[in-house]
XYZ file of C-alpha atoms in Angstrom:
651
model
C -45.211 40.099 -0.160
C -42.073 42.037 -1.167
C -39.927 39.176 0.141
C -41.807 36.607 -1.981
C -41.519 38.841 -5.039
C -37.760 39.144 -4.481
C -37.427 35.345 -4.309
C -39.397 34.962 -7.536
C -37.242 37.556 -9.310
C -34.021 35.929 -8.071
C -35.233 32.512 -9.254
C -36.188 33.916 -12.647
C -32.777 35.579 -13.035
C -30.948 32.349 -12.206
C -33.177 30.354 -14.553
C -32.708 32.816 -17.395
C -28.937 32.428 -17.083
C -29.159 28.648 -16.813
C -31.410 27.867 -19.746
C -30.000 27.190 -23.181
C -28.893 30.211 -25.126
C -31.203 30.731 -28.063
C -28.933 30.373 -31.079
C -31.270 32.014 -33.558
C -31.624 35.443 -35.031
C -34.571 37.788 -34.787
C -37.185 37.738 -37.542
C -37.590 41.467 -36.995
C -33.974 42.685 -36.708
C -33.128 46.140 -35.402
C -29.791 47.752 -34.668
C -28.713 47.384 -31.058
C -28.282 50.365 -28.786
C -24.678 50.603 -27.575
C -24.789 52.181 -24.120
C -21.029 52.676 -23.813
C -20.304 55.735 -25.963
C -16.557 55.046 -25.819
C -17.193 51.800 -27.690
C -18.761 53.768 -30.539
C -15.389 55.451 -31.157
C -13.910 52.088 -32.188
C -13.914 50.739 -35.738
C -15.908 47.649 -34.758
C -17.709 46.221 -31.718
C -18.721 42.692 -30.732
C -22.393 43.312 -29.966
C -23.103 39.682 -29.167
C -21.227 36.418 -29.296
C -23.051 33.346 -28.018
C -21.309 29.979 -28.179
C -22.745 26.637 -27.169
C -20.632 23.542 -26.830
C -22.877 20.506 -26.390
C -21.955 16.874 -25.767
C -24.610 14.245 -26.419
C -24.425 10.555 -25.551
C -26.566 7.875 -27.168
C -26.443 4.144 -27.828
C -24.374 4.935 -30.938
C -21.753 6.792 -28.919
C -20.873 10.363 -27.990
C -20.971 13.386 -30.295
C -20.411 17.087 -29.785
C -21.664 20.199 -31.529
C -20.593 23.823 -31.451
C -23.106 26.555 -32.224
C -22.064 30.178 -32.707
C -24.175 33.309 -33.021
C -22.173 36.469 -33.634
C -23.160 40.093 -34.269
C -20.544 42.760 -35.041
C -21.187 46.491 -35.445
C -18.893 48.121 -38.016
C -18.504 51.867 -37.482
C -16.068 52.922 -40.206
C -14.192 51.741 -43.295
C -11.524 50.009 -41.220
C -14.196 48.027 -39.400
C -15.872 47.099 -42.681
C -12.581 45.979 -44.214
C -11.759 43.869 -41.149
C -15.073 42.011 -40.898
C -16.767 42.190 -44.308
C -15.222 38.868 -45.427
C -15.290 35.668 -43.392
C -13.357 32.420 -43.564
C -14.392 29.496 -41.377
C -12.135 26.476 -41.226
C -13.420 22.947 -40.740
C -12.586 19.346 -41.649
C -14.329 16.501 -43.440
C -14.420 14.597 -40.168
C -16.162 17.503 -38.411
C -18.325 19.158 -41.070
C -20.411 22.321 -40.972
C -24.055 21.402 -40.336
C -25.548 24.817 -41.097
C -24.411 28.374 -41.793
C -26.291 31.561 -42.499
C -25.264 35.206 -42.539
C -26.829 38.606 -43.072
C -26.314 42.355 -42.912
C -28.608 44.735 -41.034
C -28.145 48.220 -42.500
C -28.524 51.453 -40.484
C -31.978 51.843 -42.082
C -32.995 48.444 -40.663
C -32.934 46.501 -43.914
C -31.866 42.844 -43.548
C -29.829 41.402 -46.429
C -29.418 37.628 -46.031
C -26.841 35.786 -48.087
C -28.094 33.218 -50.558
C -26.674 29.652 -50.393
C -24.504 30.213 -53.471
C -22.684 33.050 -51.661
C -20.878 30.486 -49.470
C -17.814 29.116 -51.287
C -15.757 26.021 -50.482
C -11.966 26.407 -50.650
C -8.832 24.525 -49.658
C -5.687 26.210 -48.388
C -2.089 25.232 -49.148
C -2.233 22.617 -46.369
C -5.363 21.048 -47.891
C -7.582 22.307 -45.056
C -11.195 23.097 -45.865
C -12.660 26.582 -45.528
C -16.080 28.109 -45.972
C -15.625 31.603 -47.403
C -18.215 34.359 -47.824
C -18.579 38.138 -48.001
C -21.454 40.117 -46.501
C -23.570 42.210 -48.869
C -24.727 45.796 -48.503
C -22.376 46.636 -45.633
C -22.014 50.331 -44.849
C -20.926 52.399 -41.861
C -23.100 51.650 -38.867
C -24.250 48.241 -40.144
C -24.406 45.102 -38.043
C -23.177 41.875 -39.607
C -24.416 38.598 -38.212
C -23.860 34.901 -38.721
C -25.050 31.655 -37.154
C -22.934 28.545 -37.467
C -23.387 24.962 -36.325
C -20.674 22.365 -36.817
C -19.558 19.070 -35.402
C -16.587 19.141 -33.038
C -14.223 16.658 -31.425
C -15.181 15.818 -27.861
C -12.849 17.592 -25.471
C -12.357 16.501 -21.902
C -10.582 19.778 -21.213
C -9.701 23.037 -22.922
C -10.308 26.780 -22.845
C -12.442 29.414 -24.536
C -11.716 33.144 -24.910
C -14.553 35.596 -24.249
C -12.856 38.814 -25.349
C -11.216 40.215 -28.466
C -9.070 43.097 -29.670
C -12.249 45.119 -30.194
C -14.787 46.034 -27.476
C -17.257 43.357 -26.401
C -20.786 44.200 -25.246
C -21.810 40.630 -24.445
C -20.018 37.306 -24.814
C -21.493 34.075 -23.474
C -20.259 30.499 -23.508
C -22.585 27.681 -22.523
C -21.373 24.163 -21.811
C -24.112 21.538 -22.165
C -23.666 17.863 -21.265
C -25.755 14.913 -20.129
C -26.305 15.221 -16.390
C -23.967 12.250 -15.878
C -20.973 14.255 -17.159
C -19.865 16.903 -14.698
C -17.488 19.534 -16.058
C -15.832 22.223 -13.987
C -15.269 25.708 -15.408
C -13.107 28.517 -14.089
C -13.140 32.107 -15.293
C -10.199 34.480 -15.616
C -9.931 38.233 -16.215
C -13.572 39.250 -15.602
C -15.093 36.059 -17.023
C -17.878 34.971 -14.660
C -19.076 31.372 -14.333
C -22.572 30.549 -13.035
C -23.379 27.413 -11.048
C -24.339 24.448 -13.167
C -28.052 23.676 -13.508
C -29.862 20.553 -14.685
C -32.684 21.168 -17.169
C -34.450 18.323 -18.979
C -31.772 15.785 -18.022
C -28.998 18.037 -19.314
C -26.389 19.890 -17.325
C -25.799 23.552 -18.248
C -22.955 25.835 -17.195
C -22.806 29.410 -18.436
C -19.727 31.634 -18.562
C -20.200 35.261 -19.559
C -18.623 38.683 -19.876
C -20.213 42.085 -20.353
C -18.946 45.453 -21.559
C -15.259 44.662 -21.889
C -12.788 47.023 -23.508
C -10.621 45.847 -26.357
C -7.367 44.140 -25.440
C -4.655 46.010 -27.321
C -0.985 45.201 -27.554
C 1.394 47.417 -25.615
C 5.162 47.527 -25.883
C 6.945 45.537 -23.217
C 3.737 43.871 -22.047
C 2.272 40.412 -22.337
C -0.807 40.263 -24.567
C -2.751 36.997 -24.477
C -2.789 36.605 -20.654
C -5.038 39.704 -20.424
C -7.980 38.269 -22.377
C -11.070 37.151 -20.479
C -11.284 33.392 -20.802
C -12.783 30.281 -19.265
C -11.044 26.953 -18.764
C -12.968 23.700 -18.541
C -12.226 20.144 -17.497
C -14.222 16.926 -17.089
C -14.287 16.298 -13.347
C -16.726 13.375 -12.901
C -18.210 10.740 -15.205
C -21.259 9.223 -13.509
C -21.660 6.745 -16.364
C -18.591 5.007 -14.931
C -19.120 5.556 -11.216
C -21.941 6.901 -9.087
C -19.482 7.645 -6.272
C -18.270 10.842 -7.910
C -14.665 9.729 -8.168
C -12.671 12.270 -10.141
C -11.896 11.283 -13.702
C -8.295 12.347 -13.290
C -6.027 14.511 -11.149
C -2.522 15.870 -11.506
C -1.368 12.945 -9.337
C -3.023 10.386 -11.627
C -1.496 12.014 -14.672
C 1.943 12.294 -13.098
C 2.055 8.573 -12.279
C 1.222 7.668 -15.879
C 3.834 10.068 -17.297
C 6.497 8.886 -14.863
C 5.877 5.236 -15.767
C 5.921 5.924 -19.503
C 9.264 7.737 -19.492
C 11.006 5.564 -16.895
C 9.987 1.998 -17.711
C 12.098 0.210 -20.329
C 12.694 -3.391 -21.299
C 16.006 -5.146 -20.742
C 16.516 -5.193 -24.513
C 16.007 -1.419 -24.776
C 18.407 -0.771 -21.888
C 20.976 -3.017 -23.536
C 20.764 -0.979 -26.759
C 21.092 2.240 -24.755
C 24.247 0.996 -23.057
C 25.779 0.367 -26.464
C 25.375 4.090 -27.184
C 26.857 4.983 -23.797
C 29.858 2.821 -24.624
C 31.006 5.685 -26.873
C 34.644 6.601 -26.143
C 33.825 10.283 -25.613
C 31.109 9.489 -23.071
C 33.359 7.097 -21.169
C 35.928 9.868 -20.645
C 33.432 12.029 -18.735
C 33.535 11.936 -14.943
C 31.195 14.861 -14.147
C 27.542 13.842 -13.837
C 26.108 17.008 -15.404
C 28.499 16.715 -18.343
C 27.148 13.185 -18.864
C 23.651 14.643 -19.037
C 24.811 17.218 -21.559
C 26.561 14.585 -23.689
C 23.385 12.480 -23.822
C 21.247 15.480 -24.781
C 23.668 16.615 -27.461
C 24.009 13.088 -28.850
C 20.241 12.690 -29.253
C 19.692 16.172 -30.714
C 22.608 15.749 -33.123
C 21.953 12.211 -34.344
C 18.164 11.936 -34.394
C 15.475 13.896 -36.254
C 12.315 15.106 -34.550
C 9.265 15.964 -36.638
C 5.510 16.246 -36.118
C 4.444 13.425 -38.405
C 6.291 10.128 -38.797
C 4.786 7.542 -41.133
C 4.709 4.548 -38.823
C 2.270 2.993 -36.390
C 4.269 3.912 -33.275
C 6.894 6.653 -33.815
C 7.879 6.407 -30.140
C 8.869 2.746 -30.358
C 12.500 2.570 -29.257
C 13.498 -0.107 -31.793
C 12.033 2.007 -34.609
C 13.803 5.167 -33.375
C 17.214 3.533 -33.073
C 16.933 1.971 -36.510
C 15.505 4.937 -38.442
C 16.968 7.874 -36.492
C 13.625 9.687 -36.659
C 10.728 10.144 -34.241
C 8.163 12.622 -32.913
C 8.233 14.710 -29.734
C 7.068 11.811 -27.572
C 9.753 9.552 -29.014
C 12.434 12.174 -28.423
C 11.529 12.310 -24.729
C 11.315 8.525 -24.610
C 14.814 8.136 -26.085
C 16.313 10.705 -23.712
C 14.597 8.990 -20.790
C 15.989 5.635 -21.881
C 19.587 6.889 -22.067
C 19.336 8.696 -18.731
C 17.864 5.577 -17.131
C 20.607 3.399 -18.609
C 23.185 5.893 -17.302
C 21.551 5.710 -13.850
C 21.017 9.469 -13.803
C 17.904 10.385 -11.753
C 15.597 12.860 -13.460
C 12.127 14.303 -12.990
C 9.695 15.611 -15.586
C 7.539 18.718 -15.551
C 5.206 20.636 -17.848
C 4.395 24.298 -18.181
C 3.092 26.793 -20.723
C 4.572 29.890 -22.360
C 4.075 32.680 -19.813
C 3.239 35.103 -22.624
C 0.282 32.873 -23.458
C -1.052 32.548 -19.907
C 0.085 31.971 -16.321
C 0.017 28.282 -15.414
C -2.796 27.643 -12.920
C -1.890 24.535 -10.933
C -5.065 24.881 -8.858
C -7.277 24.005 -11.833
C -6.800 20.633 -13.526
C -6.478 21.320 -17.254
C -3.933 19.157 -19.131
C -4.509 21.386 -22.155
C -1.980 23.731 -20.521
C 0.812 21.134 -20.487
C 2.419 22.579 -23.607
C 6.119 22.476 -22.804
C 7.993 19.581 -21.224
C 11.231 19.860 -19.277
C 13.502 17.340 -17.579
C 14.832 18.334 -14.159
C 17.883 16.897 -12.423
C 17.465 17.272 -8.635
C 21.111 16.651 -7.755
C 22.324 19.317 -10.227
C 19.264 21.604 -9.955
C 19.423 21.981 -13.736
C 16.779 21.903 -16.466
C 16.747 20.393 -19.940
C 14.263 21.116 -22.746
C 13.952 17.726 -24.509
C 12.012 18.873 -27.575
C 13.799 22.197 -28.159
C 16.398 21.171 -30.711
C 18.383 24.429 -30.541
C 18.711 24.432 -26.754
C 21.223 22.651 -24.594
C 21.101 22.284 -20.829
C 21.321 24.301 -18.621
C 19.258 26.537 -20.918
C 15.544 26.210 -21.534
C 13.306 28.822 -23.204
C 13.042 31.974 -21.124
C 9.285 32.068 -21.814
C 8.955 29.014 -19.555
C 10.925 30.563 -16.735
C 9.005 32.710 -14.281
C 5.943 30.503 -14.737
C 4.550 27.717 -12.569
C 4.559 24.093 -13.685
C 3.013 20.711 -12.991
C 6.110 18.955 -11.691
C 6.386 15.194 -11.228
C 8.367 14.473 -8.088
C 9.807 10.971 -7.833
C 9.244 9.163 -4.536
C 11.223 6.106 -3.449
C 9.570 3.487 -1.248
C 12.366 0.984 -0.768
C 13.154 -0.367 -4.220
C 9.843 0.862 -5.590
C 9.606 4.279 -7.194
C 6.407 6.200 -7.707
C 5.485 9.757 -8.576
C 3.481 12.613 -7.163
C 2.453 15.885 -8.779
C 3.633 19.094 -7.172
C 3.434 22.752 -8.057
C 6.833 24.134 -9.045
C 7.911 27.628 -9.964
C 10.597 27.594 -12.634
C 13.243 30.120 -11.576
C 14.575 32.749 -13.944
C 18.244 33.200 -14.698
C 19.697 36.405 -13.359
C 20.695 39.239 -15.652
C 24.392 38.358 -15.656
C 23.535 34.987 -17.220
C 21.780 36.689 -20.168
C 23.985 39.361 -21.680
C 24.840 41.071 -24.943
C 28.104 42.987 -24.776
C 29.643 45.424 -27.247
C 33.365 46.129 -27.571
C 34.076 48.833 -30.134
C 37.254 50.560 -31.268
C 37.118 53.359 -33.865
C 39.766 54.917 -36.099
C 39.158 57.467 -38.862
C 40.707 57.363 -42.309
C 43.005 60.205 -43.459
C 40.188 61.997 -45.292
C 37.972 61.866 -42.188
C 35.027 60.640 -44.243
C 34.917 57.052 -42.977
C 34.994 55.500 -39.533
C 36.790 52.166 -39.424
C 35.074 50.297 -36.605
C 36.468 47.152 -35.038
C 33.472 45.632 -33.281
C 32.935 42.522 -31.222
C 29.522 41.420 -29.977
C 29.389 38.776 -27.250
C 26.248 36.876 -26.271
C 25.430 34.592 -23.355
C 22.313 32.766 -22.252
C 19.103 33.470 -24.109
C 20.889 36.118 -26.167
C 23.202 33.413 -27.510
C 20.376 30.912 -28.020
C 18.586 33.427 -30.253
C 21.467 33.744 -32.725
C 23.204 30.355 -32.579
C 20.941 28.445 -35.035
C 21.860 30.876 -37.827
C 25.564 30.609 -37.064
C 25.496 26.810 -36.793
C 23.175 25.867 -39.650
C 23.864 28.493 -42.311
C 26.944 28.422 -44.494
C 29.093 30.894 -46.391
C 27.228 33.967 -47.672
C 23.970 33.178 -45.864
C 25.814 32.905 -42.568
C 27.620 36.183 -43.280
C 24.337 37.910 -44.174
C 22.832 36.752 -40.886
C 25.910 37.935 -38.971
C 25.691 41.349 -40.662
C 22.129 41.788 -39.449
C 23.167 40.842 -35.928
C 26.236 43.091 -35.743
C 25.328 46.138 -37.872
C 24.994 49.435 -35.985
C 22.402 51.207 -38.143
C 19.818 50.682 -40.873
C 22.060 52.421 -43.406
C 24.289 50.573 -45.840
C 27.630 49.677 -44.292
C 30.518 47.622 -45.594
C 31.102 44.855 -43.101
C 33.916 42.328 -43.498
C 36.625 40.343 -41.722
C 34.181 38.199 -39.738
C 35.562 36.166 -36.858
C 33.344 33.799 -34.837
C 34.058 32.345 -31.409
C 32.110 29.630 -29.587
C 29.529 29.498 -32.382
C 28.425 25.930 -31.638
C 26.105 24.074 -29.299
C 28.970 22.616 -27.281
C 29.897 26.154 -26.217
C 26.323 26.735 -25.098
C 26.627 23.630 -22.921
C 29.816 24.994 -21.371
C 28.201 28.439 -20.908
C 30.841 30.122 -23.052
C 29.824 33.414 -24.696
C 29.246 33.271 -28.439
C 30.903 36.173 -30.225
C 30.963 37.784 -33.649
C 33.752 40.205 -34.511
C 34.019 42.210 -37.723
C 35.189 45.432 -39.295
C 32.576 48.031 -40.225
C 33.377 50.809 -42.674
C 30.790 53.499 -41.918
C 30.665 56.723 -43.909
C 27.279 58.014 -42.720
C 28.415 58.095 -39.112
C 30.684 61.153 -39.625
C 29.893 64.434 -41.371
C 31.995 67.534 -42.047
C 30.691 70.919 -40.899
C 33.214 73.665 -41.701
C 36.352 72.956 -39.714
C 34.437 70.560 -37.471
C 33.276 66.986 -37.779
C 30.016 65.647 -36.386
C 30.467 62.081 -35.172
C 27.374 59.990 -34.415
C 28.950 58.170 -31.507
C 25.591 57.008 -30.165
C 25.067 54.708 -33.122
C 27.991 52.589 -31.941
C 25.758 50.914 -29.331
C 23.499 49.598 -32.092
C 19.852 50.124 -32.939
C 17.605 50.777 -29.951
C 13.884 50.485 -29.271
C 11.850 53.369 -27.903
C 8.855 53.263 -25.595
C 6.054 55.723 -26.231
C 2.295 55.328 -26.429
C -0.486 57.820 -26.959
C -3.176 55.991 -24.971
C -3.082 55.516 -21.218
C -1.007 52.502 -20.187
C -3.140 49.534 -19.061
C -0.767 46.659 -18.357
C 2.327 45.840 -16.349
C 5.674 45.629 -18.099
C 6.850 42.146 -19.104
C 10.000 41.063 -20.908
C 11.168 37.493 -21.589
C 14.027 37.449 -19.078
C 16.352 39.542 -16.926
C 19.334 40.645 -19.010
C 22.064 43.230 -19.326
C 24.256 45.043 -21.842
C 27.784 46.367 -21.409
C 29.072 48.575 -24.245
C 32.647 49.777 -24.250
C 33.534 52.335 -26.892
C 37.090 53.412 -27.643
C 37.424 56.350 -30.055
C 40.820 57.439 -31.361
C 40.543 61.216 -31.727
C 42.478 62.457 -34.787
C 45.613 64.502 -34.043
C 44.830 68.187 -33.727
C 41.192 67.667 -32.748
C 39.340 67.866 -29.450
C 35.865 66.820 -28.323
C 33.945 69.893 -27.197
C 30.613 68.428 -25.972
C 31.537 65.154 -24.313
C 29.376 65.917 -21.259
C 26.404 64.633 -23.246
C 27.848 61.167 -22.748
C 27.142 61.172 -19.008
C 23.750 59.612 -18.276
C 22.210 57.959 -15.213
C 18.584 56.796 -15.344
C 17.020 54.117 -13.148
C 13.689 52.697 -12.084
C 12.688 50.914 -8.903
C 9.735 49.180 -7.293
C 9.217 48.808 -3.533
C 12.603 50.412 -2.935
C 14.429 47.887 -5.136
C 16.110 48.792 -8.421
C 14.451 47.017 -11.334
C 16.379 48.498 -14.268
C 18.824 51.251 -15.165
C 20.916 52.812 -17.908
C 24.197 54.561 -17.135
C 26.984 55.953 -19.285
C 30.226 57.789 -18.544
C 33.412 58.761 -20.349
C 37.099 59.551 -19.960
C 39.579 61.222 -22.350
C 43.239 60.321 -22.074
C 46.088 60.467 -24.601
C 43.683 61.469 -27.367
C 41.470 58.454 -26.719
C 37.818 58.882 -25.767
C 36.530 55.883 -23.810
C 32.851 55.482 -23.044
C 31.165 52.787 -20.961
C 27.422 52.208 -21.174
C 25.702 49.767 -18.862
C 22.060 48.757 -19.132
C 20.415 46.168 -16.892
C 16.972 44.681 -16.310
C 17.001 42.808 -13.006
C 13.483 41.383 -13.324
C 11.194 40.279 -16.143
C 8.014 41.706 -14.596
C 7.514 45.285 -13.391
C 4.240 46.796 -12.122
C 2.414 49.493 -14.044
C 3.066 51.896 -11.145
C 6.681 51.925 -12.370
C 5.766 52.748 -15.955
C 7.012 56.350 -16.156
C 10.484 55.623 -14.764
C 10.714 52.299 -16.615
C 9.967 54.120 -19.844
C 12.772 56.587 -19.120
C 15.283 53.729 -18.814
C 14.171 52.190 -22.120
C 14.322 55.569 -23.829
C 17.689 56.456 -22.271
C 19.398 53.892 -24.509
C 17.494 55.271 -27.524
C 18.489 58.801 -26.516
C 22.132 57.768 -26.222
C 21.893 56.241 -29.694
C 21.102 59.738 -31.048
C 24.063 61.492 -29.418
C 26.393 63.341 -31.793
C 29.736 64.667 -30.565
C 31.705 67.456 -32.221
C 35.342 66.964 -33.172
C 36.772 70.440 -33.449
C 40.178 71.430 -34.787
C 42.457 73.000 -32.171
């Protein structure tokens, strides 16, 4: 008897999860009991968020609807301010079918908004919004809305089941005709139940319960920590009863390879006219040919999101009008590389600070960023990143996996196959920011005259080059001042000299440098017969790493990198430095017996010249939370050095 009862209970539990979520509010509303007392310390709590995404197919075609039921508890004024007003975006093509909202006060009173409370607005981009404000909201209230709107039909995508406030319950139900079979995969505590067919419809439920808020932490990724579910159409039984997959990475890779490698004789002829350029014909190195082609396209053609023509990726249109979209940019690069007989492969990944790329789950929605790869050179090119030149691609792509399209040759026939590829990171020596500083004091000892040169390579150079290349005159100088200044205080900075401040230097991996003279009066202060010199400020402004709450996440930075700062201080005649030992520092952090980062500094004094060398390095972009305390010490060591003041004392 007990066994039968257990079976009945298990069946009921599965059925209750599988049936449609009831997107409707209670006619007798009461405040919910929040079991987790820690949640009640927060300004606001997601009590419930139910979302249904339903696809329906009829003789007229396919439509989809999204239904949302959301209840938020607001516990204080901050919570009220954050959630009291709502703005819901939509479009004329996918209108809002219904919307209602209400407040449940701590006394249990329900205050429903009247229809006239919902206002229609348009933003600066002409997008439609439904705007409303809840009424009668006070501390401890619950605010609730139910929304139904039409949606585009998505074959794949993702949905987040967690926010930056605690979540008691968040559920996402995918409903389709039984002939459409979607697969869902949960990440970060998002659970996915088995699909169930009810009344000729297929239901899949993803859900989370009692999740803490996801809060930003310094030197940590943010979005990858949210609970989420990814979905993808796997089988369409309307087309085939044999359950043949709608698409796979291999299918997709073949289509992409064909699109960016197949060109007409006329198109190839036009490409060869471009390659007949005298500068290109001088080049004998294959990788330099690749770089010339990339630079030519990114210098002579404009890429923008919208191009007013039927096919912006048509080669004849691009060559004539010098403008195209992202697809056309890749198409043009592919054409020139094909005409030059330079083999290349294509791959796609996603920003690692958005999410890790999961090759094991087919979701083309994650193919955000395209790269070209040259197997013979083992180099990458970012075709749509206008301010990058090979061998550099954004560091946020590196250290992530990718869907890579490997080219296979079968005699004279070439085909493609999808493979999983990890995009390697550059090492720290390929991403540096170096400081060379020489300091003299004026006769009155009230100003430090600082000759400073900052040198940048790799991602550090990529970050500053657009300003140096595109801006002119005063605007360029203003940008350079912000890059080179040593403190937040007003400083007179002049005599700018730039080296390798162009994209050709990036291609040749030459460091970009900015040199200038800084006249700093706040860096030295008189104290009796002594002078206090803020030598630490010469290494520039530094970040610090402190947090009051317990650390939750691993440490992540965009890329391995390093800094070398060499300081040369001319000590005025008749003065000595009496506390130089402060300048000796040695702090490091390691994981599994391997150094991950460190900060060191040391000094020498010879012939009245104080020379200091600071070296800071981050060997890896990801460090485990177990390393947090020592990692924090390395970060803060640079900030501590920045605060060092030495005393120049008269003999």
